Coordinates of C-alpha atoms and ligand atoms in Angstrom, one line a residue:
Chain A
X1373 CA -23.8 6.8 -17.4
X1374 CA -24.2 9.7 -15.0
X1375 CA -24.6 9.6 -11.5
X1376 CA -25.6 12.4 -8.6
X1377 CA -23.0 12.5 -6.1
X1378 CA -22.8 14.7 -2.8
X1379 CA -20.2 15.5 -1.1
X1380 CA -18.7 18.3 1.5
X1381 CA -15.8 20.6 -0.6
X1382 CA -13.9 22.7 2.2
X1383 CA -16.8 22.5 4.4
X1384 CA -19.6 23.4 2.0
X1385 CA -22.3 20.9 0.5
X1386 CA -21.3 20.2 -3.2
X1387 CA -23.4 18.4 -5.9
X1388 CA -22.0 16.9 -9.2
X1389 CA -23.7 15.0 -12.1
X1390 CA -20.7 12.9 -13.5
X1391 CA -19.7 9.7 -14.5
X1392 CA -19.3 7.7 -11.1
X1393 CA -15.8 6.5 -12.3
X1394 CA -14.5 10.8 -13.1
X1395 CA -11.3 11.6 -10.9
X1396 CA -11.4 13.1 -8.2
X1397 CA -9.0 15.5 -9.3
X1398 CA -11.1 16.1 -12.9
X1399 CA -13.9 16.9 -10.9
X1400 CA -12.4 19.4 -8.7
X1401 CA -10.5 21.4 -11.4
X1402 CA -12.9 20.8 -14.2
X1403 CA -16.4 20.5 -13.0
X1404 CA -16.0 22.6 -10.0
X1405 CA -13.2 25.2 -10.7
X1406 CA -11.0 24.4 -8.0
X1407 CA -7.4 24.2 -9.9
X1408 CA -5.7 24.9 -6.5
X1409 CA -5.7 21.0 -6.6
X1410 CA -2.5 20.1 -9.4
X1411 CA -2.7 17.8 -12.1
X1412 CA 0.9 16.4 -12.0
X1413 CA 1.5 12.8 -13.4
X1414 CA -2.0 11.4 -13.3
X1415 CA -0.8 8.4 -11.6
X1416 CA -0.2 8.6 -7.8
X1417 CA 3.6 9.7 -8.4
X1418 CA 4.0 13.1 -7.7
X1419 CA 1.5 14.3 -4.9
X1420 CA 0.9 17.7 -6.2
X1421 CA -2.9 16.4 -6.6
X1422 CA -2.7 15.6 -2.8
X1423 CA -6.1 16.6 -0.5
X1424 CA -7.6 15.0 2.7
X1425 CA -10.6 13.1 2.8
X1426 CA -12.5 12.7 5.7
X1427 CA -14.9 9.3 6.3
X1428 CA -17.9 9.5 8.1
X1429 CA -16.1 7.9 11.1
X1430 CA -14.0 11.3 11.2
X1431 CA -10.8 9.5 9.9
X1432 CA -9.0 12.3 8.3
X1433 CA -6.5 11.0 5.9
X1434 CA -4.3 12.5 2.6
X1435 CA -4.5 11.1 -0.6
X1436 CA -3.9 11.3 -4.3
X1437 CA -7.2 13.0 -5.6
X1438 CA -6.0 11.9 -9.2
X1439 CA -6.4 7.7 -7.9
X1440 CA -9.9 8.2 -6.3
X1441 CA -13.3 7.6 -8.4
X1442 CA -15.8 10.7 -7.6
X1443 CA -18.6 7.2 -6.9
X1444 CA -16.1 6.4 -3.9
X1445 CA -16.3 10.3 -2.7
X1446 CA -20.2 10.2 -1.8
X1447 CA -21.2 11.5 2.0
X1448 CA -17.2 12.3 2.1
X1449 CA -15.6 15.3 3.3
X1450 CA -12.7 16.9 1.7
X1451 CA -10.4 19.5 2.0
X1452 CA -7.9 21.2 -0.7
X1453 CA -5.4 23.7 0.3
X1454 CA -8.4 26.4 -0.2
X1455 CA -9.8 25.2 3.1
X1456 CA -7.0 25.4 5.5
X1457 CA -7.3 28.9 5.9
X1458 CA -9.7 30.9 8.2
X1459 CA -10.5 33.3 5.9
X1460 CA -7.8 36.4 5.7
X1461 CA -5.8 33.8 8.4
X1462 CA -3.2 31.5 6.8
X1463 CA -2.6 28.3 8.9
X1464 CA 0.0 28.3 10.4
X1465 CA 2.0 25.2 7.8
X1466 CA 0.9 28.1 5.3
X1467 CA 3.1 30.7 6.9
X1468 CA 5.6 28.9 8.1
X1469 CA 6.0 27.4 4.1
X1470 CA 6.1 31.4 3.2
X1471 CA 8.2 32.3 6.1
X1472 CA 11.1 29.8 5.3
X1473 CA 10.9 30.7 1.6
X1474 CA 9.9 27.1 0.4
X1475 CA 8.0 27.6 -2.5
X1476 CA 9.5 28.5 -6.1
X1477 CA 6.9 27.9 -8.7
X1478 CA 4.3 26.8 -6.0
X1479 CA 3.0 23.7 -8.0
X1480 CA 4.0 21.3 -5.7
X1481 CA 3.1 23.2 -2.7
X1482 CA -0.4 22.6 -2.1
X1483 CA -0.4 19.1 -1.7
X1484 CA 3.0 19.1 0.4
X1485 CA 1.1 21.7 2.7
X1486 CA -2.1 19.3 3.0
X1487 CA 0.7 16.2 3.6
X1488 CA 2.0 17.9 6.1
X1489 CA -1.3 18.9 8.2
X1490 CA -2.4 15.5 7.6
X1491 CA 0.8 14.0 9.2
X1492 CA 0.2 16.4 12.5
X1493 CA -3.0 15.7 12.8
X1494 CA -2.3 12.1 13.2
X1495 CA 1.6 12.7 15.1
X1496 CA 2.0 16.4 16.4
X1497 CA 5.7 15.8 17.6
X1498 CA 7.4 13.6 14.2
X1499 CA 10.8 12.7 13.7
X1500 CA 12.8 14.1 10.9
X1501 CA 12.5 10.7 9.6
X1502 CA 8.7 10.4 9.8
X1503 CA 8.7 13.9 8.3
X1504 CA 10.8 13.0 5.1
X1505 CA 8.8 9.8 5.2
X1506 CA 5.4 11.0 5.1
X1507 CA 6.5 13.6 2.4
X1508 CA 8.2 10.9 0.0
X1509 CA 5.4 10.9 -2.4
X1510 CA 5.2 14.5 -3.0
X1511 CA 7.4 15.7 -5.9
X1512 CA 9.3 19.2 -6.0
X1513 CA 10.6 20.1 -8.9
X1514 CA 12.7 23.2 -7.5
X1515 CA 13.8 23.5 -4.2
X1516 CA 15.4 20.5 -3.8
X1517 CA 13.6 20.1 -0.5
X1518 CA 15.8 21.6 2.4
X1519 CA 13.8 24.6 2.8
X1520 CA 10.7 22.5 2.7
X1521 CA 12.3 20.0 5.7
X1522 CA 12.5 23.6 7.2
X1523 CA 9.1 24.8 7.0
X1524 CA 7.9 21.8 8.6
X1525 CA 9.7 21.8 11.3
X1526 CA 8.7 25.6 11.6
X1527 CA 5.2 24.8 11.1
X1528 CA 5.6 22.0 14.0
X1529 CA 6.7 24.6 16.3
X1530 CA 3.7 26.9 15.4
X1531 CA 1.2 24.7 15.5
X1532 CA 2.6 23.6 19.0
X1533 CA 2.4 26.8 20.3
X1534 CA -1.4 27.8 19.2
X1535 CA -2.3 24.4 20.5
X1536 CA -0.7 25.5 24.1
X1537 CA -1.8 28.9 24.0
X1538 CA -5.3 27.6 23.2
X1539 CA -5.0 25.5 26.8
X1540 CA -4.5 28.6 28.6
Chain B
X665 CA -10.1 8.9 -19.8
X666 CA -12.6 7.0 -21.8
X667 CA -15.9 6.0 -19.6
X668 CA -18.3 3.7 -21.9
X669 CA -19.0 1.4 -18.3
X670 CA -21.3 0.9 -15.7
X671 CA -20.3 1.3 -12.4
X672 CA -22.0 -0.1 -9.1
X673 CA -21.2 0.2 -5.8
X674 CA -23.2 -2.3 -3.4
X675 CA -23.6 -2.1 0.1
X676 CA -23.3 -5.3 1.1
X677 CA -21.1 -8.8 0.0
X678 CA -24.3 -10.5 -0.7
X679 CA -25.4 -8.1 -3.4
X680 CA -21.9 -7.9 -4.8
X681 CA -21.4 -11.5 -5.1
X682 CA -25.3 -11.3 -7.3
X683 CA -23.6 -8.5 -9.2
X684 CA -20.6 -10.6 -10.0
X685 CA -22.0 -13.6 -11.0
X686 CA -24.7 -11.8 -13.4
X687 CA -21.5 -10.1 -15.2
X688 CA -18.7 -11.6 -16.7
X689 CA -17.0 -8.8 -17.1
X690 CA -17.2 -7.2 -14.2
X691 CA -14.0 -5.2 -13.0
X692 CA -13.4 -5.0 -8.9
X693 CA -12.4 -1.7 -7.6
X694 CA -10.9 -1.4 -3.9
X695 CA -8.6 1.0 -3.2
X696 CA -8.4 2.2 -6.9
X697 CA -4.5 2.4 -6.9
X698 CA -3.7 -0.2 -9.7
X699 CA -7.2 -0.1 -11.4
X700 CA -8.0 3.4 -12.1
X701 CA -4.0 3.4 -13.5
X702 CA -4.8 0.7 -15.7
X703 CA -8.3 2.7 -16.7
X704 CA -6.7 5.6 -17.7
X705 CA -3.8 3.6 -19.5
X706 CA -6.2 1.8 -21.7
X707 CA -4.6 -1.3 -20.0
X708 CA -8.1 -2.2 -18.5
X709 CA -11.5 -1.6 -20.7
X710 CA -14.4 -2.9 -18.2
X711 CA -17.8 -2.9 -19.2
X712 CA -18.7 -3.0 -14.9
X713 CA -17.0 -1.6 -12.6
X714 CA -18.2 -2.9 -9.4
X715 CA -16.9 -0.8 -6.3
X716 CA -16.7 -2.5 -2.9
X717 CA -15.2 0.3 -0.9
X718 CA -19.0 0.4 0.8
X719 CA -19.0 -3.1 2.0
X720 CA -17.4 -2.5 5.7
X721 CA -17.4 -6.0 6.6
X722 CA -14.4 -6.7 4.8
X723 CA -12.1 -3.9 6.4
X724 CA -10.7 -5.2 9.4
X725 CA -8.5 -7.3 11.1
X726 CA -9.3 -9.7 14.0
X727 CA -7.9 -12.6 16.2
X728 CA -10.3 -16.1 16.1
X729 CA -9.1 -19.1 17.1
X730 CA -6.5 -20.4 14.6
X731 CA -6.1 -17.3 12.4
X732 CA -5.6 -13.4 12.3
X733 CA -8.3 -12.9 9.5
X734 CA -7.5 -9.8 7.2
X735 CA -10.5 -8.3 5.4
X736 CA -9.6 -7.7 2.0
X737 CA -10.0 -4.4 1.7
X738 CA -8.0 -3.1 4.4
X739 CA -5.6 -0.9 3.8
X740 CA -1.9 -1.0 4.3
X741 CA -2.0 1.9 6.7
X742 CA -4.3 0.2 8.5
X743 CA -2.1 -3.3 8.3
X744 CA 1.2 -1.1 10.1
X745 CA -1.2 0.6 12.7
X746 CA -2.5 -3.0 13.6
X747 CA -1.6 -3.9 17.0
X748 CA -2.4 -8.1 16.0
X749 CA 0.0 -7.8 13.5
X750 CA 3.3 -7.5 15.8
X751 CA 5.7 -9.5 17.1
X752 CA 6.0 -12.7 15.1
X753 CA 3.6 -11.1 12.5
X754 CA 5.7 -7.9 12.6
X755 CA 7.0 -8.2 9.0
X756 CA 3.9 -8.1 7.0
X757 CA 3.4 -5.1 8.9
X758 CA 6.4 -3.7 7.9
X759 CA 6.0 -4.5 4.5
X760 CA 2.6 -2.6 4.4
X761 CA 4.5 0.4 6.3
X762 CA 7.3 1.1 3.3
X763 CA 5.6 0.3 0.2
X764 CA 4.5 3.0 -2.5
X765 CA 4.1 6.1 -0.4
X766 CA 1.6 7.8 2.5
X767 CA -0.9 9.3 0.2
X768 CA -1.1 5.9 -1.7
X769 CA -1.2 3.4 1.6
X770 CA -4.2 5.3 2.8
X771 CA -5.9 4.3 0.0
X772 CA -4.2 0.7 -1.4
X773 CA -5.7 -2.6 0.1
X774 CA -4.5 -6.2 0.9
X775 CA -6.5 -7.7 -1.4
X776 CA -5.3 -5.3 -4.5
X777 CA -2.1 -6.0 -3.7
X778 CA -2.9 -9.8 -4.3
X779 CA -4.9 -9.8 -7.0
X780 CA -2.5 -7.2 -8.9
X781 CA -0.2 -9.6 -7.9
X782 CA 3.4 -7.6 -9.2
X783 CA 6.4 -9.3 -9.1
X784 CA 7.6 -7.1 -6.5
X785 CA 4.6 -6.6 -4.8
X786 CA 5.1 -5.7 -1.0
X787 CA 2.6 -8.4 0.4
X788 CA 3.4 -11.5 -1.1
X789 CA 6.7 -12.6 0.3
X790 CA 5.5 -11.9 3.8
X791 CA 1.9 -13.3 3.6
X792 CA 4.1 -17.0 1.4
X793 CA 6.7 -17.4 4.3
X794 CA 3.5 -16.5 6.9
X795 CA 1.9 -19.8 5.1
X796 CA -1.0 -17.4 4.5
X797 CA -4.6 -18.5 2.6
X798 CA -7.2 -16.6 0.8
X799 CA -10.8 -16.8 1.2
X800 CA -12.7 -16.8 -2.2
X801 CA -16.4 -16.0 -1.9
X802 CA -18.9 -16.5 -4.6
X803 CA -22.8 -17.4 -5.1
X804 CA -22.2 -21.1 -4.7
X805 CA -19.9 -20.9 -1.6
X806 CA -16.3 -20.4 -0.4
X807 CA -13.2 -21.6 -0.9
X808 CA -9.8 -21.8 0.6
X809 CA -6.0 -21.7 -1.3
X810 CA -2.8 -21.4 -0.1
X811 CA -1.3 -18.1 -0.7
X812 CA 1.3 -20.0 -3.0
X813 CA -1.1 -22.2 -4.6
X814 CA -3.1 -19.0 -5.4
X815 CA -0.5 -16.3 -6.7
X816 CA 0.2 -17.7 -10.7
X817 CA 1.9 -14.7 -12.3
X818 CA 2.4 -11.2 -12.5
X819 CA -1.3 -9.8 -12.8
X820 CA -2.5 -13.9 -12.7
X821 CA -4.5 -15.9 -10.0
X822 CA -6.2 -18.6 -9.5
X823 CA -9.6 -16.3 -8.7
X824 CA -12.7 -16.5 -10.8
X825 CA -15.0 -14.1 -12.3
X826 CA -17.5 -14.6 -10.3
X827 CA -15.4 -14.7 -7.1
X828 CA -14.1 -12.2 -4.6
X829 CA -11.6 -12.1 -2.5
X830 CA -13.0 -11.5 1.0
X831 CA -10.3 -12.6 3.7
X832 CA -6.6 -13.1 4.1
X833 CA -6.0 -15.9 6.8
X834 CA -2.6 -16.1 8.8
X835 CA -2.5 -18.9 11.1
X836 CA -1.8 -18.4 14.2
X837 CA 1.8 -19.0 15.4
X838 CA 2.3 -21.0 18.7
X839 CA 5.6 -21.7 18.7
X840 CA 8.5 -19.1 19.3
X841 CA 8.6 -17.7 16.1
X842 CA 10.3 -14.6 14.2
X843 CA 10.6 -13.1 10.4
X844 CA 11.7 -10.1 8.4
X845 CA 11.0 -8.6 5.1
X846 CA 13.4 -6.8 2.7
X847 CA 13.7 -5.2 -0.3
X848 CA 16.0 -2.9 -2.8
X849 CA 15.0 0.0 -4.7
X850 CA 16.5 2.1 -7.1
X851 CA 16.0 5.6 -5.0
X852 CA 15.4 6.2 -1.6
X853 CA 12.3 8.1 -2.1
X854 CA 9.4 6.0 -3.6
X855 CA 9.5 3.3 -6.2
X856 CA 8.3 -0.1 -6.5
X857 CA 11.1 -2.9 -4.9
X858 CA 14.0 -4.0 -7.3
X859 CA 13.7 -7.5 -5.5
X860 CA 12.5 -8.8 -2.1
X861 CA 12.4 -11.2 0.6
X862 CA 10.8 -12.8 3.1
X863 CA 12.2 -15.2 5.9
X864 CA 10.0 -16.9 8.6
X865 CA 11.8 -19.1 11.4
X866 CA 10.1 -21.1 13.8
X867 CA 11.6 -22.5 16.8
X868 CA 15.1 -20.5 16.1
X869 CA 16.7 -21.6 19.1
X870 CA 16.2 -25.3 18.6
X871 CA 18.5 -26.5 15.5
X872 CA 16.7 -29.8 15.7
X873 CA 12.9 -28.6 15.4
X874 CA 13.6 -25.4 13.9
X875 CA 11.7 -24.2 10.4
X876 CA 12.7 -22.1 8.1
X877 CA 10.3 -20.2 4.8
X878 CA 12.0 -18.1 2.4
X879 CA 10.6 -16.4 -0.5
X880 CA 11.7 -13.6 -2.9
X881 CA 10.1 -12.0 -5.3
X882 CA 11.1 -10.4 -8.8
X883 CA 13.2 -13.7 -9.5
X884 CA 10.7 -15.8 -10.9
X885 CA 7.2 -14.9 -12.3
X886 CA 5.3 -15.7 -9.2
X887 CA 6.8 -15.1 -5.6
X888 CA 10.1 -18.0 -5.5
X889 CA 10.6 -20.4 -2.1
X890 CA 14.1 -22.3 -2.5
X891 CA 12.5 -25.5 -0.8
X892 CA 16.0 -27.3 -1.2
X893 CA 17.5 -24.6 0.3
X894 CA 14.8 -24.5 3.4
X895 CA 16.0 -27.7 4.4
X896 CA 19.3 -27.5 4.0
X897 CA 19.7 -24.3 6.5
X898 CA 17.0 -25.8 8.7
X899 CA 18.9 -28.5 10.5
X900 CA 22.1 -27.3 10.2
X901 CA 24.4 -25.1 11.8
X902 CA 25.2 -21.8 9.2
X903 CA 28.8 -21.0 8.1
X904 CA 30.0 -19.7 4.9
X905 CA 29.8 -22.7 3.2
X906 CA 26.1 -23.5 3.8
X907 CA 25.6 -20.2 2.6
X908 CA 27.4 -20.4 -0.5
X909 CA 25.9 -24.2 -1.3
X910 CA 22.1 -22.1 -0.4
X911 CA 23.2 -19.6 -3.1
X912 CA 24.6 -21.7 -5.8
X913 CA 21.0 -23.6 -5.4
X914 CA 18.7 -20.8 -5.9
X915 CA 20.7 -19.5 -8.8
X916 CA 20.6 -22.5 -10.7
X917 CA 16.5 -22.5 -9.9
X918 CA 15.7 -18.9 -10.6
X919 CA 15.8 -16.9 -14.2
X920 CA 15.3 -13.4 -13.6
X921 CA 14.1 -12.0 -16.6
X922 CA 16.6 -9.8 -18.3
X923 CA 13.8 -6.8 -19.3
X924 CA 12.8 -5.9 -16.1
X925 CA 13.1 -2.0 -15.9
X926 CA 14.6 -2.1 -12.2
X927 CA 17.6 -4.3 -11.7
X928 CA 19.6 -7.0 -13.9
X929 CA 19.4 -10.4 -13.1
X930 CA 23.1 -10.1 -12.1
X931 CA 22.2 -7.7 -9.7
X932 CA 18.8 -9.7 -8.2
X933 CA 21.9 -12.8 -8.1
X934 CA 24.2 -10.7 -5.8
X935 CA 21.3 -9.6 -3.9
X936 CA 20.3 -13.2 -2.8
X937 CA 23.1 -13.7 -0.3
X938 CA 23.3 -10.5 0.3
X939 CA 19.3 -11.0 1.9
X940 CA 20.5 -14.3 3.4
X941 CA 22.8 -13.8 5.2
X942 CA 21.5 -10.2 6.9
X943 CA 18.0 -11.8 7.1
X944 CA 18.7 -15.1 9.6
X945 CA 21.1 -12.7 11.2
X946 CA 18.2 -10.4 12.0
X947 CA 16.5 -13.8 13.1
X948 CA 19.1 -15.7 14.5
X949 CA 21.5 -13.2 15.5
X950 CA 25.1 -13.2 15.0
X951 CA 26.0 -16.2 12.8
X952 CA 29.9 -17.0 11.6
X953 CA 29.7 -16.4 7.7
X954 CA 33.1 -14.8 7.1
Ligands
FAD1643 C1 2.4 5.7 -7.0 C2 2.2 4.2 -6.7 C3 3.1 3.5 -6.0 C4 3.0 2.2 -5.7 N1 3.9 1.5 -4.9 C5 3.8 0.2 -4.7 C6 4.8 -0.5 -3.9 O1 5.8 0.1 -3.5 N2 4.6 -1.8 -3.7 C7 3.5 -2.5 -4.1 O2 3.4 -3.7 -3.9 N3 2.5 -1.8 -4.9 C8 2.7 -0.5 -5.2 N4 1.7 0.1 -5.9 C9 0.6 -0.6 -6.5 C10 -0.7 -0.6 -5.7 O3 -0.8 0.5 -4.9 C11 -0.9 -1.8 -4.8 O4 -0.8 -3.0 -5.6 C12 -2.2 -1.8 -4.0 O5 -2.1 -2.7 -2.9 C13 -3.4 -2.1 -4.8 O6 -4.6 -2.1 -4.0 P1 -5.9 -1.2 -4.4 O7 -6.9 -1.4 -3.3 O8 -5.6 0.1 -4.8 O9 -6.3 -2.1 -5.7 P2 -7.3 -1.7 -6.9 O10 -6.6 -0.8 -7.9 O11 -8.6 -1.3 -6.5 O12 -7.4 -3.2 -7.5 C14 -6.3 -3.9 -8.1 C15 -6.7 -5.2 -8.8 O13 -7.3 -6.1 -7.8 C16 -8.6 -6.4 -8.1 N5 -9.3 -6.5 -6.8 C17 -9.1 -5.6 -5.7 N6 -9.7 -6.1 -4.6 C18 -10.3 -7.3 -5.0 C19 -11.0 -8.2 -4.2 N7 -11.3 -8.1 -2.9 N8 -11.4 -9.3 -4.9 C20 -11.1 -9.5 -6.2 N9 -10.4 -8.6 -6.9 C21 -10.0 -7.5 -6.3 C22 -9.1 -5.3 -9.0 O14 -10.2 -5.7 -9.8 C23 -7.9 -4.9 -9.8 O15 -7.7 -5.8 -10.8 C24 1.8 1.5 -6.2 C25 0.9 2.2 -6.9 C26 1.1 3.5 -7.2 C27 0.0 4.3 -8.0
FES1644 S1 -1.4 14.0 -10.2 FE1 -2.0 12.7 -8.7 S2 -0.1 12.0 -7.9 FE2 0.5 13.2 -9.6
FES1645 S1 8.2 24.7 -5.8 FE1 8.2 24.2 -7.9 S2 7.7 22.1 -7.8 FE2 8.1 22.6 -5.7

């Protein structure tokens, strides 16, 4: 039983012909090439297949791609770690995760990157308890976190500083 | 994953409850977070998969007269944003804010949570010691249970196949009224609870019309209230000795099973007074147990 399904992938009109009940995740590495998006566990316990879905009502919110039937994805926007930047531009979480030297092999970083825009977006100024909150179900193998605490409260900074420089 | 099923996603509760009724084996999908698991595990081989992420009515919350009314398929992110669930209501709130993690709350509902229905699961203590009910919607009308009448078992309820779970009811709360809700995990990050607890008081400052609910979960196969124990702490003033009597009581009532992959039932044991004693000091404040 295959289904047409629409949706928007980093901004740009996408149509599959799957099985309504495919993955998320399946569909973005395997029908549409996109394996920036991990394939960790499988099972909503590692985060590395993280990206943010948007509803129609412009709620923006991370999830587990590898938990989400495509069916449930129709009319939806979403965005993988592809779409942050602005072409050459990294966003700023991207640099700051470079800067501050917090990825080793990398596999975990996409989705902690998309965590941590998603947890901006919705609190610009967290605590250092809503940051290692909001980054509790995202899994690194290798850097035993400290340098990622510190790239997000680099990123915070930066993101602070566009936004105000934007004001002027 | 293996996909031999239909799937259907209606657009409104009346078509779903047709769909439903037509097929016996029809497998509800909400948030996804426990079904497509089971899917992929083999656990789960639906012929339908009927998706009600489309059917808007049931995601929110709102205030009538008696109840705060929970649409089933509202997520736990939005249960801890909810500004009706504060105060007295605070813990299920609570409970919603620290279970799984913040990729999987966007996504896991209320009404998954229930019909899952885990021994730990993060809703059910809060939602028994709330004296919460479940709306049960079908073709041929709607019925009412009890939280605790519904819930039989891990992964058991009293639902039917034609039936869906449309509202969570919470009555309304005159009185002065306060609770909390606990748990133990094995690592600070995410996991699912080792064993948890709910406590509702009512009228906490008057020992003579005070109530008290307790439940736990983990202990027994469906979410555990120490009745005896209710009454005993309800009228009386609490020392050490009540709480030791309270204790002894639930431990001859519960059997936690000795398989469980979390915690040993020695450990769920110790962790009984330990939730005790700091939950009706949370309530209460300071009480003399030493
Ligand atoms: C990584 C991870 C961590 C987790 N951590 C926790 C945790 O800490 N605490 C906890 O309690 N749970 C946890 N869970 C389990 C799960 O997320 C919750 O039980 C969640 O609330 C289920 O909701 P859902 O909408 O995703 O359910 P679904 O998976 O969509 O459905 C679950 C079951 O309920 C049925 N169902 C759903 N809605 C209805 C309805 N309205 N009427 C009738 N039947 C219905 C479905 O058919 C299915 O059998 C975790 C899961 C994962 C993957
Ligand atoms: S692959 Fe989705 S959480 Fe691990
Ligand atoms: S950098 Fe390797 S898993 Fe995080």
């Amino acid at each position: 039983m295959k289904k047409k399904i629409t949706f928007y992938l980093n901004n740009e009109k996408v149509v599959v012909k799957c099985h309504p009940l495919k993955t998320l995740l399946k569909v973005l590495r395997e029908d549409l090439n996109h394996t920036e998006v991990k394939n960790g566990c499988e099972q909503g316990e590692c985060g590395a297949c993280t990206v943010i879905i948007e509803d129609e009502d412009k709620k923006s919110f991370a999830t587990n791609s590898c938990l989400v039937a495509i069916g449930q994805v129709e009319g939806k926007k979403i965005v993988t770690i592809k779409g942050l930047n602005k072409e050459k531009e990294l966003h700023p979480i991207q640099k700051s995760f470079i800067d501050e030297g917090a990825v080793q092999c990398g596999f975990c970083t996409p989705g902690l990157i998309l965590v941590t825009k998603s947890l901006l977006d919705n609190n610009p100024n967290p605590t250092d308890e809503e940051i290692k909150y909001a980054i509790s179900g995202n899994l690194c193998r290798c850097t035993g976190y400290i340098k990622i605490f510190a790239a997000i409260k680099k990123a915070i900074k930066l993101v602070k500083k566009i936004r105000n420089s934007k004001k002027i | 994953m293996f996909l031999p099923f239909d799937y259907q996603s209606p657009k409104s509760l009346k078509e779903c409850l047709k769909l439903i009724s037509e097929n016996e084996n029809a497998h509800i999908l909400a948030g996804g977070t426990d079904l497509i698991v089971n899917i992929r595990s083999g656990k789960i081989i639906p012929q339908l998969v009927v998706d009600i992420k489309n059917i808007s009515e049931l995601s929110d919350i709102k205030k009538t007269d008696n109840y705060i009314e929970i649409g089933s398929l509202t997520t736990m992110n939005q249960i801890t944003k909810s500004s009706l669930l504060k105060g007295a209501y605070y813990l299920l709130s609570y409970a919603a804010s620290i279970m799984g993690c913040y990729e999987i709350r966007n996504r896991a509902t209320i009404g998954g949570n229930i019909i899952n229905a885990s021994p730990g699961a993060e809703t059910l203590n809060p939602l028994v010691v709330l004296s919460a009910k479940v709306v049960l919607e079908s073709t041929s009308g709607q019925r009412i249970l009890s939280i605790e009448e519904f819930v039989c078992g891990p992964n058991k309820t009293e639902i039917k196949k034609n039936e869906l779970l449309t509202k969570i009811l919470i009555p309304i709360v005159n009185e002065e009224a306060d609770g909390v809700y606990m748990r133990r995990q094995r690592v600070k990050g995410m996991d699912l609870a080792s064993v948890n607890c709910a406590i509702f008081i009512t009228n906490k400052s008057d020992i003579k019309k005070r109530k008290i609910k307790i439940s736990f979960g983990t202990v027994t196969p469906k979410p555990y209230r120490p009745i005896k124990v209710e009454q005993l702490l309800e009228n009386n003033k609490i020392t050490k000795n009540l709480i030791l009597e309270s204790v002894k009581i639930i431990n001859s009532e519960i059997n936690p099973r000795t398989t469980s992959l979390r915690a040993s039932p020695e450990y769920k044991k110790f962790m009984i007074e330990y939730f005790l004693v700091e939950g009706l000091k949370k309530i209460l404040g300071e009480i003399n147990v030493n």
